[in-house]
Short mmCIF file of N, CA, C and O in Angstrom, two decimals:
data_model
loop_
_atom_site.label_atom_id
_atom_site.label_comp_id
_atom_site.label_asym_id
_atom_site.label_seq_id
_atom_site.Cartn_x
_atom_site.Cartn_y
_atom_site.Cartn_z
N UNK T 1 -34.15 -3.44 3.10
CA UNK T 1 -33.23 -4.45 2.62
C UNK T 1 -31.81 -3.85 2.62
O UNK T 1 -31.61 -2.73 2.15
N UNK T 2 -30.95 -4.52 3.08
CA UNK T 2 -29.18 -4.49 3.46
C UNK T 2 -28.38 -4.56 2.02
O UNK T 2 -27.82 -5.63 1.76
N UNK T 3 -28.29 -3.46 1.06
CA UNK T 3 -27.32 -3.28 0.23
C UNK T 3 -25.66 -4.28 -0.09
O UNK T 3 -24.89 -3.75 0.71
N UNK T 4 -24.97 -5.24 -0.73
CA UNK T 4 -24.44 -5.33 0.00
C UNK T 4 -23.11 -4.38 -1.38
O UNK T 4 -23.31 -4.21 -2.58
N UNK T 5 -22.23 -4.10 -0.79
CA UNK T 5 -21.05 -3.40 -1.01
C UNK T 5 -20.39 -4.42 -2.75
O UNK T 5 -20.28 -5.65 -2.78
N UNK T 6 -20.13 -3.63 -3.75
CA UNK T 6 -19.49 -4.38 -4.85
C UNK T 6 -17.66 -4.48 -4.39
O UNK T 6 -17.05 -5.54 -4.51
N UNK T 7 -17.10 -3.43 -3.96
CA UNK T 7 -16.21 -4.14 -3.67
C UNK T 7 -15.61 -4.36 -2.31
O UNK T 7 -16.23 -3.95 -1.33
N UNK T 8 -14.34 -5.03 -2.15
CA UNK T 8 -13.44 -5.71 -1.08
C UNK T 8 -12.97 -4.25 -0.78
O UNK T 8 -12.79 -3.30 -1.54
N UNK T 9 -12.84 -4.37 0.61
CA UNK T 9 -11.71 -3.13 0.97
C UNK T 9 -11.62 -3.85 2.16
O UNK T 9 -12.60 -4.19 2.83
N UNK T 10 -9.74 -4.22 2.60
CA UNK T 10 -9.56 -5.20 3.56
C UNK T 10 -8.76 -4.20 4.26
O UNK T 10 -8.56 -3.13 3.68
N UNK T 11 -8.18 -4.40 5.64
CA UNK T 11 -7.49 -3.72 6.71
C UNK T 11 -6.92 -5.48 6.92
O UNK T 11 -7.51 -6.49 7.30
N UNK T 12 -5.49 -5.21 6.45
CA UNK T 12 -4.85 -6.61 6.61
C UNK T 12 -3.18 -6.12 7.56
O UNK T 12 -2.50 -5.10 7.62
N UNK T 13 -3.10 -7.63 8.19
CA UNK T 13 -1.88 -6.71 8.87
C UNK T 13 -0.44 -7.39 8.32
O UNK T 13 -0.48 -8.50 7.79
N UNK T 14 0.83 -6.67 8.46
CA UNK T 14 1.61 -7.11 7.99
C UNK T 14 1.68 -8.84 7.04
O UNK T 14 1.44 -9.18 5.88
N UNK T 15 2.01 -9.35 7.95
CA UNK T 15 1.81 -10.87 7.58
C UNK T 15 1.03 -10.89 6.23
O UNK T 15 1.49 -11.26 5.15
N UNK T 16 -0.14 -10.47 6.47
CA UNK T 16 -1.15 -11.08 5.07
C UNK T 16 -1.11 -9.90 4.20
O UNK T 16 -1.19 -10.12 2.99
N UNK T 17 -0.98 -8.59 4.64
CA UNK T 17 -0.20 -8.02 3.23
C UNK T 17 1.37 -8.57 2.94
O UNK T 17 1.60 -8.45 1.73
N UNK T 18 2.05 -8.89 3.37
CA UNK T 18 3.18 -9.71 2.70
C UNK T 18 2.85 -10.87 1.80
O UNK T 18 3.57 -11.23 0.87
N UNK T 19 1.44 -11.58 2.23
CA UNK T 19 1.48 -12.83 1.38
C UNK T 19 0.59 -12.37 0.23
O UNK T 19 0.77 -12.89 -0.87
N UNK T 20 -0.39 -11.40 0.38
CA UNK T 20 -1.01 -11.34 -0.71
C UNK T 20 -0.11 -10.40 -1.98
O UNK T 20 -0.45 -10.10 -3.13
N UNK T 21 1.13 -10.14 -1.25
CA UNK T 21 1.79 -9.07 -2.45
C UNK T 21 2.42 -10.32 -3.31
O UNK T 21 2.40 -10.42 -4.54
N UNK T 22 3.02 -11.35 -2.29
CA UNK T 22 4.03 -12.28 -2.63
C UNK T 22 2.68 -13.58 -3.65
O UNK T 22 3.19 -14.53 -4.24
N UNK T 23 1.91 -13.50 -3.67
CA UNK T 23 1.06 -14.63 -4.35
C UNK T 23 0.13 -13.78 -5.53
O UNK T 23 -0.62 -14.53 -6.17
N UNK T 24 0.08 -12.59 -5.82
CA UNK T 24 -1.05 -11.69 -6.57
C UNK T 24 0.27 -11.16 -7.79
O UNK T 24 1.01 -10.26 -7.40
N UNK T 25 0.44 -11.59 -8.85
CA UNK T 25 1.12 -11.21 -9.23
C UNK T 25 1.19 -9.58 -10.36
O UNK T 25 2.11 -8.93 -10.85
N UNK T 26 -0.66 -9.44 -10.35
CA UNK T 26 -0.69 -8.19 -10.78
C UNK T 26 -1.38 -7.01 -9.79
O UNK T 26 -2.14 -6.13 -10.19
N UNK T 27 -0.82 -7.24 -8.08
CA UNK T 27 -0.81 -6.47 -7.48
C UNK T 27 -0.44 -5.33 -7.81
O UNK T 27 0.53 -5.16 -8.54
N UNK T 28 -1.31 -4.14 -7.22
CA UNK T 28 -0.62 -2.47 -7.23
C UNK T 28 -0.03 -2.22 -6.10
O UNK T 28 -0.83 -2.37 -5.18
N UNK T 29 0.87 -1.95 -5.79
CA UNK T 29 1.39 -1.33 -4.53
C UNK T 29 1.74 0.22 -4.49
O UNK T 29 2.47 0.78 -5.31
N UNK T 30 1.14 0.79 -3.46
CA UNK T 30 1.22 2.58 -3.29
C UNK T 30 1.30 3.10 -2.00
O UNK T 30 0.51 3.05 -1.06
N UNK T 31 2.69 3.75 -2.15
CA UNK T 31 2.88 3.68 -0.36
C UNK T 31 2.64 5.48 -0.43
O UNK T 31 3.29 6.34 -1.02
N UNK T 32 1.42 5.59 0.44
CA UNK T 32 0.90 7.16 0.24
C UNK T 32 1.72 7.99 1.38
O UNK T 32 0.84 8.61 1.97
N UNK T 33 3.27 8.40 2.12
CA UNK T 33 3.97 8.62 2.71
C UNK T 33 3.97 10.19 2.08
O UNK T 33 3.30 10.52 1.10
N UNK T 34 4.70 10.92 2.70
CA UNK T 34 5.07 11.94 2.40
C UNK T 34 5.79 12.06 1.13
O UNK T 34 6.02 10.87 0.90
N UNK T 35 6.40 12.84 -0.01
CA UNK T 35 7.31 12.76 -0.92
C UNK T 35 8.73 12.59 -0.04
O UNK T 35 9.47 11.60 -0.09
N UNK T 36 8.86 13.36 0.49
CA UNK T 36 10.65 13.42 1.27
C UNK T 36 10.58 12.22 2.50
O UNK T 36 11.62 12.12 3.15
N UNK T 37 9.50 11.35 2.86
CA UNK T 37 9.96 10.42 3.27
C UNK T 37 9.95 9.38 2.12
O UNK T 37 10.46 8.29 2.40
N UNK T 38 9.63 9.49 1.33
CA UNK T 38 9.34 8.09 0.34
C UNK T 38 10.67 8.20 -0.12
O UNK T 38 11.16 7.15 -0.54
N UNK T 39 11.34 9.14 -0.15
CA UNK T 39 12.64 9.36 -1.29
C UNK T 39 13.86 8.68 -0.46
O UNK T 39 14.80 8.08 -0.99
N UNK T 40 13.66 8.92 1.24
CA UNK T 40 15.02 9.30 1.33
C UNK T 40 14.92 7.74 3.19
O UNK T 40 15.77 7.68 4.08
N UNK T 41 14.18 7.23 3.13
CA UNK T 41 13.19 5.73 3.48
C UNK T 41 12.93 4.76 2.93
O UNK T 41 12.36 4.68 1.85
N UNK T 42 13.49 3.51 3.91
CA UNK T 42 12.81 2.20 3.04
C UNK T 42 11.64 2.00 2.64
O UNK T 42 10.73 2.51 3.30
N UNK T 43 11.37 1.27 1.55
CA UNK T 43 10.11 0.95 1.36
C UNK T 43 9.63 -0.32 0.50
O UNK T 43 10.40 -0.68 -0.39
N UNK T 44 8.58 -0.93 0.66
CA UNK T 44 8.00 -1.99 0.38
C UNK T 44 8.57 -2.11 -1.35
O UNK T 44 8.42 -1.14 -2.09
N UNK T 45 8.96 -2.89 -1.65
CA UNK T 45 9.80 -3.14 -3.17
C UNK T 45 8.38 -3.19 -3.85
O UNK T 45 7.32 -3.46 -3.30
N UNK T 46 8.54 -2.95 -4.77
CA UNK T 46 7.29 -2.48 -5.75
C UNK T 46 6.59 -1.37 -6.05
O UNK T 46 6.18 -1.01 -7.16
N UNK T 47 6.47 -0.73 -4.79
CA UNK T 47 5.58 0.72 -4.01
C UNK T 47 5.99 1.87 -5.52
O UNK T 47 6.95 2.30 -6.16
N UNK T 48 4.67 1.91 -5.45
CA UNK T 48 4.87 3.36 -6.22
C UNK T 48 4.37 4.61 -5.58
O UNK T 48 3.15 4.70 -5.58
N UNK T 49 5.05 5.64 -5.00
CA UNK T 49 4.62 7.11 -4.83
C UNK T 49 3.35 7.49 -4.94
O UNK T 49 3.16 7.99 -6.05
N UNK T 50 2.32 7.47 -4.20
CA UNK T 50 1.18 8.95 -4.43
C UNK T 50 1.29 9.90 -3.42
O UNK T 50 0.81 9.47 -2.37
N UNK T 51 1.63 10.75 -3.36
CA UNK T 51 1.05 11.29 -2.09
C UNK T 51 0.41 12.76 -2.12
O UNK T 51 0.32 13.64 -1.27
N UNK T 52 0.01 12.66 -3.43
CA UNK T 52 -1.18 13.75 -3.30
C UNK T 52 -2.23 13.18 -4.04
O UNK T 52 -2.22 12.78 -5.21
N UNK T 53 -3.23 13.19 -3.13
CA UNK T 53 -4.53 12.32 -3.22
C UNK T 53 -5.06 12.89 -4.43
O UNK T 53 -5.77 12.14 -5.11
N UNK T 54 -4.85 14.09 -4.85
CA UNK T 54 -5.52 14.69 -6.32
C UNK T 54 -4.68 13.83 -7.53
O UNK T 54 -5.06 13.49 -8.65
N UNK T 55 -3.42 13.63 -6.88
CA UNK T 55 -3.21 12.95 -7.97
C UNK T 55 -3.51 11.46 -8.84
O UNK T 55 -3.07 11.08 -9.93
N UNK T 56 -4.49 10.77 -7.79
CA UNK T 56 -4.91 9.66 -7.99
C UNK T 56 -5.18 9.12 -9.71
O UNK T 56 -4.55 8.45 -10.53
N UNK T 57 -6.73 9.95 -9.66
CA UNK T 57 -6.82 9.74 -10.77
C UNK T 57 -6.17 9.49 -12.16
O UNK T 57 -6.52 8.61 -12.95
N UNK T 58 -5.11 10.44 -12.34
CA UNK T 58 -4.48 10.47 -13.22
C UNK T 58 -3.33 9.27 -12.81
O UNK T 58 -3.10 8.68 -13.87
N UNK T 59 -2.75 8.83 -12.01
CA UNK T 59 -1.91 7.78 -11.93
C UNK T 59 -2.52 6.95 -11.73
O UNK T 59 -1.72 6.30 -11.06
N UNK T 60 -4.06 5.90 -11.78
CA UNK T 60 -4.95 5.32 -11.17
C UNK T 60 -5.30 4.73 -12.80
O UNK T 60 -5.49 3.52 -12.94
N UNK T 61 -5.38 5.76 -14.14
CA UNK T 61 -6.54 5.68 -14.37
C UNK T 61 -6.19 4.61 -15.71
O UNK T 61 -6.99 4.51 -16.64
N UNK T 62 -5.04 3.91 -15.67
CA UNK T 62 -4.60 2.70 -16.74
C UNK T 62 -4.99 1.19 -16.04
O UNK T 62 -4.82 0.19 -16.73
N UNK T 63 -5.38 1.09 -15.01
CA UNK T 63 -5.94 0.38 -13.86
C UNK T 63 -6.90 -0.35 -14.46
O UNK T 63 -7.60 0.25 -15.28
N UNK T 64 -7.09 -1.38 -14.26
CA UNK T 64 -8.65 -1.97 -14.44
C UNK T 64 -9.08 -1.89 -13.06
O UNK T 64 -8.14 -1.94 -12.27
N UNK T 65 -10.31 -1.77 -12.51
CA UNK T 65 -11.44 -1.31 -11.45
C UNK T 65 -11.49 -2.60 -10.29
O UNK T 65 -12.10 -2.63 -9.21
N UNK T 66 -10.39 -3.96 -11.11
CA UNK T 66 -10.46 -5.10 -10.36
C UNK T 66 -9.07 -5.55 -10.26
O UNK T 66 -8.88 -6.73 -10.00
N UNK T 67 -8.03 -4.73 -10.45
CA UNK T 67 -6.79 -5.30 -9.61
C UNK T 67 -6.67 -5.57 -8.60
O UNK T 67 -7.76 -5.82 -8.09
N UNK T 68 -5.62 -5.70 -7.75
CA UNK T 68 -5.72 -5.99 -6.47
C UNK T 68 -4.77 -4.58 -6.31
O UNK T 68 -3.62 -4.47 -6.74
N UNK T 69 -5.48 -3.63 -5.66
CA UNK T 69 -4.50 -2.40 -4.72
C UNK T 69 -4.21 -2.72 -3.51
O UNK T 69 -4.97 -3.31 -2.75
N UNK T 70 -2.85 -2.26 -3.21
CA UNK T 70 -1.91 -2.38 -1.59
C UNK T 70 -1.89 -1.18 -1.59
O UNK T 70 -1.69 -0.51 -2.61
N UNK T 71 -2.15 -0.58 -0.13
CA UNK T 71 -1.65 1.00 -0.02
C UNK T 71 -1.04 0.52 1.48
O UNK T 71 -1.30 -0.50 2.12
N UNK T 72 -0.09 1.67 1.81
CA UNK T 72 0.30 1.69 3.13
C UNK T 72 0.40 3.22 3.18
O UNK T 72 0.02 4.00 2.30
N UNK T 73 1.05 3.58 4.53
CA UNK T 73 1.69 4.89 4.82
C UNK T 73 2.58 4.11 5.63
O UNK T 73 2.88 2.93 5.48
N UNK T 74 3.08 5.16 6.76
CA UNK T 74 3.90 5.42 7.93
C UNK T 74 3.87 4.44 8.92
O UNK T 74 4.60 3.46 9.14
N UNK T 75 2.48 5.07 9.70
CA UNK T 75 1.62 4.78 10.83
C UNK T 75 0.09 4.60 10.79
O UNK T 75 -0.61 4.73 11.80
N UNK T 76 -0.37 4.31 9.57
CA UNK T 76 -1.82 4.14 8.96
C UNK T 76 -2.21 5.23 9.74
O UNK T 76 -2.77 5.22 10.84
N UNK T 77 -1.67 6.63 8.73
CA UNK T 77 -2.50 7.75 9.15
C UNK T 77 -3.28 8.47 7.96
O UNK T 77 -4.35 9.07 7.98
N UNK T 78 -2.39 8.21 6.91
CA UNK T 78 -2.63 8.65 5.71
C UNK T 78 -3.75 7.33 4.62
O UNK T 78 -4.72 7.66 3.93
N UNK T 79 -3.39 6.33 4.74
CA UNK T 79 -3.52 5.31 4.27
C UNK T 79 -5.56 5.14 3.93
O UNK T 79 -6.33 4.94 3.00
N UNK T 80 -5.59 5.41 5.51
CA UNK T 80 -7.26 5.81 5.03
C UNK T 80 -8.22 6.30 4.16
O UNK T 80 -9.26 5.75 3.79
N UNK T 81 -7.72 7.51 3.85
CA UNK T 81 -8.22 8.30 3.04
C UNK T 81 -7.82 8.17 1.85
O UNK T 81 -8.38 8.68 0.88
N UNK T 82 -6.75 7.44 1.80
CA UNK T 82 -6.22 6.88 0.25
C UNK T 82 -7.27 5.86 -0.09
O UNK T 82 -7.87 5.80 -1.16
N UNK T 83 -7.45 4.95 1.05
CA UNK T 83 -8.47 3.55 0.63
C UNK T 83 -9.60 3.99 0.04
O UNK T 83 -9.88 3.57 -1.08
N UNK T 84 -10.43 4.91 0.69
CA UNK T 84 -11.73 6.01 0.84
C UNK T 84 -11.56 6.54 -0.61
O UNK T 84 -12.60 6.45 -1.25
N UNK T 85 -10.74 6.94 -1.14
CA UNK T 85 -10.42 7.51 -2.26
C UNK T 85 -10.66 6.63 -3.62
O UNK T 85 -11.36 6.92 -4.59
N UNK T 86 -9.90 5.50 -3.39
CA UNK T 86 -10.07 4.50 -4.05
C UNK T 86 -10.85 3.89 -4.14
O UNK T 86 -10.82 3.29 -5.21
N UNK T 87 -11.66 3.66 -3.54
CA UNK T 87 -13.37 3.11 -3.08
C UNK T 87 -13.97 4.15 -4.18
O UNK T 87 -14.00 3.66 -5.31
N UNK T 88 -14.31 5.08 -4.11
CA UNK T 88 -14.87 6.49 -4.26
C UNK T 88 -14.56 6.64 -6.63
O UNK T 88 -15.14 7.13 -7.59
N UNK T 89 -13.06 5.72 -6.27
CA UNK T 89 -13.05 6.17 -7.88
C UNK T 89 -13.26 4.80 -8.57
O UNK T 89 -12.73 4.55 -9.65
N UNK T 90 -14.03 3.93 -7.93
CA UNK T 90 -14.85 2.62 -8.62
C UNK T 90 -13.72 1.52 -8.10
O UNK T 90 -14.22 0.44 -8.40
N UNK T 91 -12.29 1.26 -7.40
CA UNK T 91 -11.34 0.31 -7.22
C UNK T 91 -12.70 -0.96 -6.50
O UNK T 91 -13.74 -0.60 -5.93
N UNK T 92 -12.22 -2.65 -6.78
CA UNK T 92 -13.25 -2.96 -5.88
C UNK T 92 -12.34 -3.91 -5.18
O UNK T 92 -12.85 -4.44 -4.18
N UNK T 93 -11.00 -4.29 -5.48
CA UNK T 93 -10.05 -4.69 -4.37
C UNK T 93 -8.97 -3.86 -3.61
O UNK T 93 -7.81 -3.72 -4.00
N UNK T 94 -9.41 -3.42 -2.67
CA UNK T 94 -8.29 -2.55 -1.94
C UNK T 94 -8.08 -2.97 -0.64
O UNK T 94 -9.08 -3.25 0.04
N UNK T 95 -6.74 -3.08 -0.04
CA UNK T 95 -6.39 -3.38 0.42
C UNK T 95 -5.11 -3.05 1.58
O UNK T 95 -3.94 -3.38 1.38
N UNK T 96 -5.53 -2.43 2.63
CA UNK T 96 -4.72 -1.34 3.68
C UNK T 96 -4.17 -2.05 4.55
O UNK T 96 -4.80 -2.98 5.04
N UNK T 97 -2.22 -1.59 5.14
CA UNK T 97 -1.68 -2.06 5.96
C UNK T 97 -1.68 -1.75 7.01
O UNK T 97 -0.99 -0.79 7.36
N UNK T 98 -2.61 -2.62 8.09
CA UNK T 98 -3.19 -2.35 9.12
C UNK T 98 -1.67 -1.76 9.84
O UNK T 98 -0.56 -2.08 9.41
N UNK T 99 -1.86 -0.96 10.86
CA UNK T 99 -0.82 -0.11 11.28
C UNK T 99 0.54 0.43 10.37
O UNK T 99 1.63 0.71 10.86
N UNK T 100 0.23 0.49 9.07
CA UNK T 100 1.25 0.95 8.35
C UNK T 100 3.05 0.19 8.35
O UNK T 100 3.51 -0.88 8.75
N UNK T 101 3.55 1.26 7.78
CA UNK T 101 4.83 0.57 7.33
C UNK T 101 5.69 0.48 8.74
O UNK T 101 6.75 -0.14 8.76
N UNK T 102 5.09 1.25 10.10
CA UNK T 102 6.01 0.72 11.51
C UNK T 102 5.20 -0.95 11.29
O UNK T 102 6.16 -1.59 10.85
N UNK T 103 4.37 -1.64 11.34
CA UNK T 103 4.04 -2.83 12.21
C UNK T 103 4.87 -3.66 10.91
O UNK T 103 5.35 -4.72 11.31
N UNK T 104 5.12 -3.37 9.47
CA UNK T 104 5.73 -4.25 8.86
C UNK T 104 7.26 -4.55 9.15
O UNK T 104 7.91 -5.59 9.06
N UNK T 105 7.74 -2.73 9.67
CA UNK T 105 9.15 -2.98 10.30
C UNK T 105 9.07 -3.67 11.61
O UNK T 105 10.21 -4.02 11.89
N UNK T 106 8.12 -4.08 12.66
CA UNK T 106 8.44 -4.57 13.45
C UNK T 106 8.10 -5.82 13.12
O UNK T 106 7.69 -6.34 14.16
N UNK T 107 8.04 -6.78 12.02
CA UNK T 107 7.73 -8.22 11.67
C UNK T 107 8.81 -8.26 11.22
O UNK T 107 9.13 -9.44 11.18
N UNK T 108 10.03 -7.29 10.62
CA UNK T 108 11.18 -7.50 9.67
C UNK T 108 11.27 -8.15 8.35
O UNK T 108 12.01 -8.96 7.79
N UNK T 109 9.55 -7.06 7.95
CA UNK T 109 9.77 -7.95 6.46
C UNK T 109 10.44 -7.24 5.71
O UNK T 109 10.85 -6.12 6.02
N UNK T 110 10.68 -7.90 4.42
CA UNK T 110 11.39 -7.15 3.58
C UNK T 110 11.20 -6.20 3.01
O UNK T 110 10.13 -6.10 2.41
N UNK T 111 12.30 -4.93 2.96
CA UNK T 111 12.03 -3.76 2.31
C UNK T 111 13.17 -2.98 1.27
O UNK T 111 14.13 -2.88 2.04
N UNK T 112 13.43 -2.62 0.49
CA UNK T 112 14.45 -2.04 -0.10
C UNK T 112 14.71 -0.73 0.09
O UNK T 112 13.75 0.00 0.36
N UNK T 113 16.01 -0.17 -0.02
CA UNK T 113 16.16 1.06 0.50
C UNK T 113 16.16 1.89 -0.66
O UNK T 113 15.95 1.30 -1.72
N UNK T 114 16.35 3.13 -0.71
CA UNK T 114 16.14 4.31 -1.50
C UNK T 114 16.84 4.30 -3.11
O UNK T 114 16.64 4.95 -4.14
N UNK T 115 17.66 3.31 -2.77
CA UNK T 115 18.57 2.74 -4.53
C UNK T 115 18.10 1.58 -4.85
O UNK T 115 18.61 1.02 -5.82
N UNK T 116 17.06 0.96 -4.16
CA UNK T 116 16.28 -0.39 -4.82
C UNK T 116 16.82 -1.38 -4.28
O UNK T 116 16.10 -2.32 -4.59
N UNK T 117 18.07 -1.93 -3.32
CA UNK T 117 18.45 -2.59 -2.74
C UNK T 117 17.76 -3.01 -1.25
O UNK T 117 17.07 -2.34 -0.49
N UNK T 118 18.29 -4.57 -1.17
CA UNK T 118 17.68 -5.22 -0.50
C UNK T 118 18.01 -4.19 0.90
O UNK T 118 19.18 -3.79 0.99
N UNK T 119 17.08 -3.76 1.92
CA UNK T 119 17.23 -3.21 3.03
C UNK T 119 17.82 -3.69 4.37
O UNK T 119 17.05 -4.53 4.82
N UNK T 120 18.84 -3.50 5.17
CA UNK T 120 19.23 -4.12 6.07
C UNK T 120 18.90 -3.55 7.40
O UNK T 120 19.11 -2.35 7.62
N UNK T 121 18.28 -4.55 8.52
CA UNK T 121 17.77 -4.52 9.60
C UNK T 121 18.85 -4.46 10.36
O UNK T 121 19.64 -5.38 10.20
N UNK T 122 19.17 -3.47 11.31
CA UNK T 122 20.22 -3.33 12.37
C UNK T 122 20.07 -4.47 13.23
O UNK T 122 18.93 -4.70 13.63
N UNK T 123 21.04 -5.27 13.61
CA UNK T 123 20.86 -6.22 14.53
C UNK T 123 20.07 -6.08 15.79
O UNK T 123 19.77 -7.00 16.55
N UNK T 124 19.81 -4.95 15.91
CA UNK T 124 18.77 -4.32 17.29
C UNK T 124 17.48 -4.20 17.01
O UNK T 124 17.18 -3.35 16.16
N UNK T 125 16.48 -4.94 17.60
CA UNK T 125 15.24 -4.62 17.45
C UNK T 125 14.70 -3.49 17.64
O UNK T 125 13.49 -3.35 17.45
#
């Protein structure tokens, strides 16, 4: 007999992580990037910093087990093992940006820059 899985873990792409951030109002958002790119790089308004996977737990653990988590990285390189992680410490909505934070810059969604301001797209694609 086929087990089936308690929670959601979605691979969503730009678009529908934009709508589920914009309609979930006690979404988590965690953009697992490097520290010195998160600091000094746009990023998804809300995003909070992990990027050391040990540190999960302890920034994880005021959470109820049924929020809705957003993670991204870069280039969905990192992002994986964040999901995996989160799976692993009981999360049962998680939720990964399929090709990371390039495929959201190439939809031109919105992002704020490093002082919290609205981010501006060079007129050049």
């Amino acid at each position: 007999m086929r087990t089936v899985p308690r929670y959601h873990r979605f691979r969503v792409d730009a678009e529908e992580f934009y709508r589920l951030i914009q309609t979930c109002d006690s979404a988590k958002i965690y953009d697992i990037r490097p520290r010195e790119v998160y600091i000094s790089e746009p990023r998804i308004k809300g995003a909070k910093l992990i990027y050391d996977f040990s540190y999960f737990k302890e920034a994880l653990q005021n959470l109820h087990r049924d929020h809705q988590i957003m993670v991204y990285c870069g280039k969905e390189l990192r992002s994986p093992a964040a999901v995996n992680a989160l799976v692993k410490l009981g999360f049962n909505n998680v939720y990964e940006l399929q090709g990371g934070l390039a495929a959201w810059k190439n939809k031109r969604l919105p992002l704020v820059d490093t002082d919290g301001n609205e981010y501006k797209y060079s007129s050049m694609k």
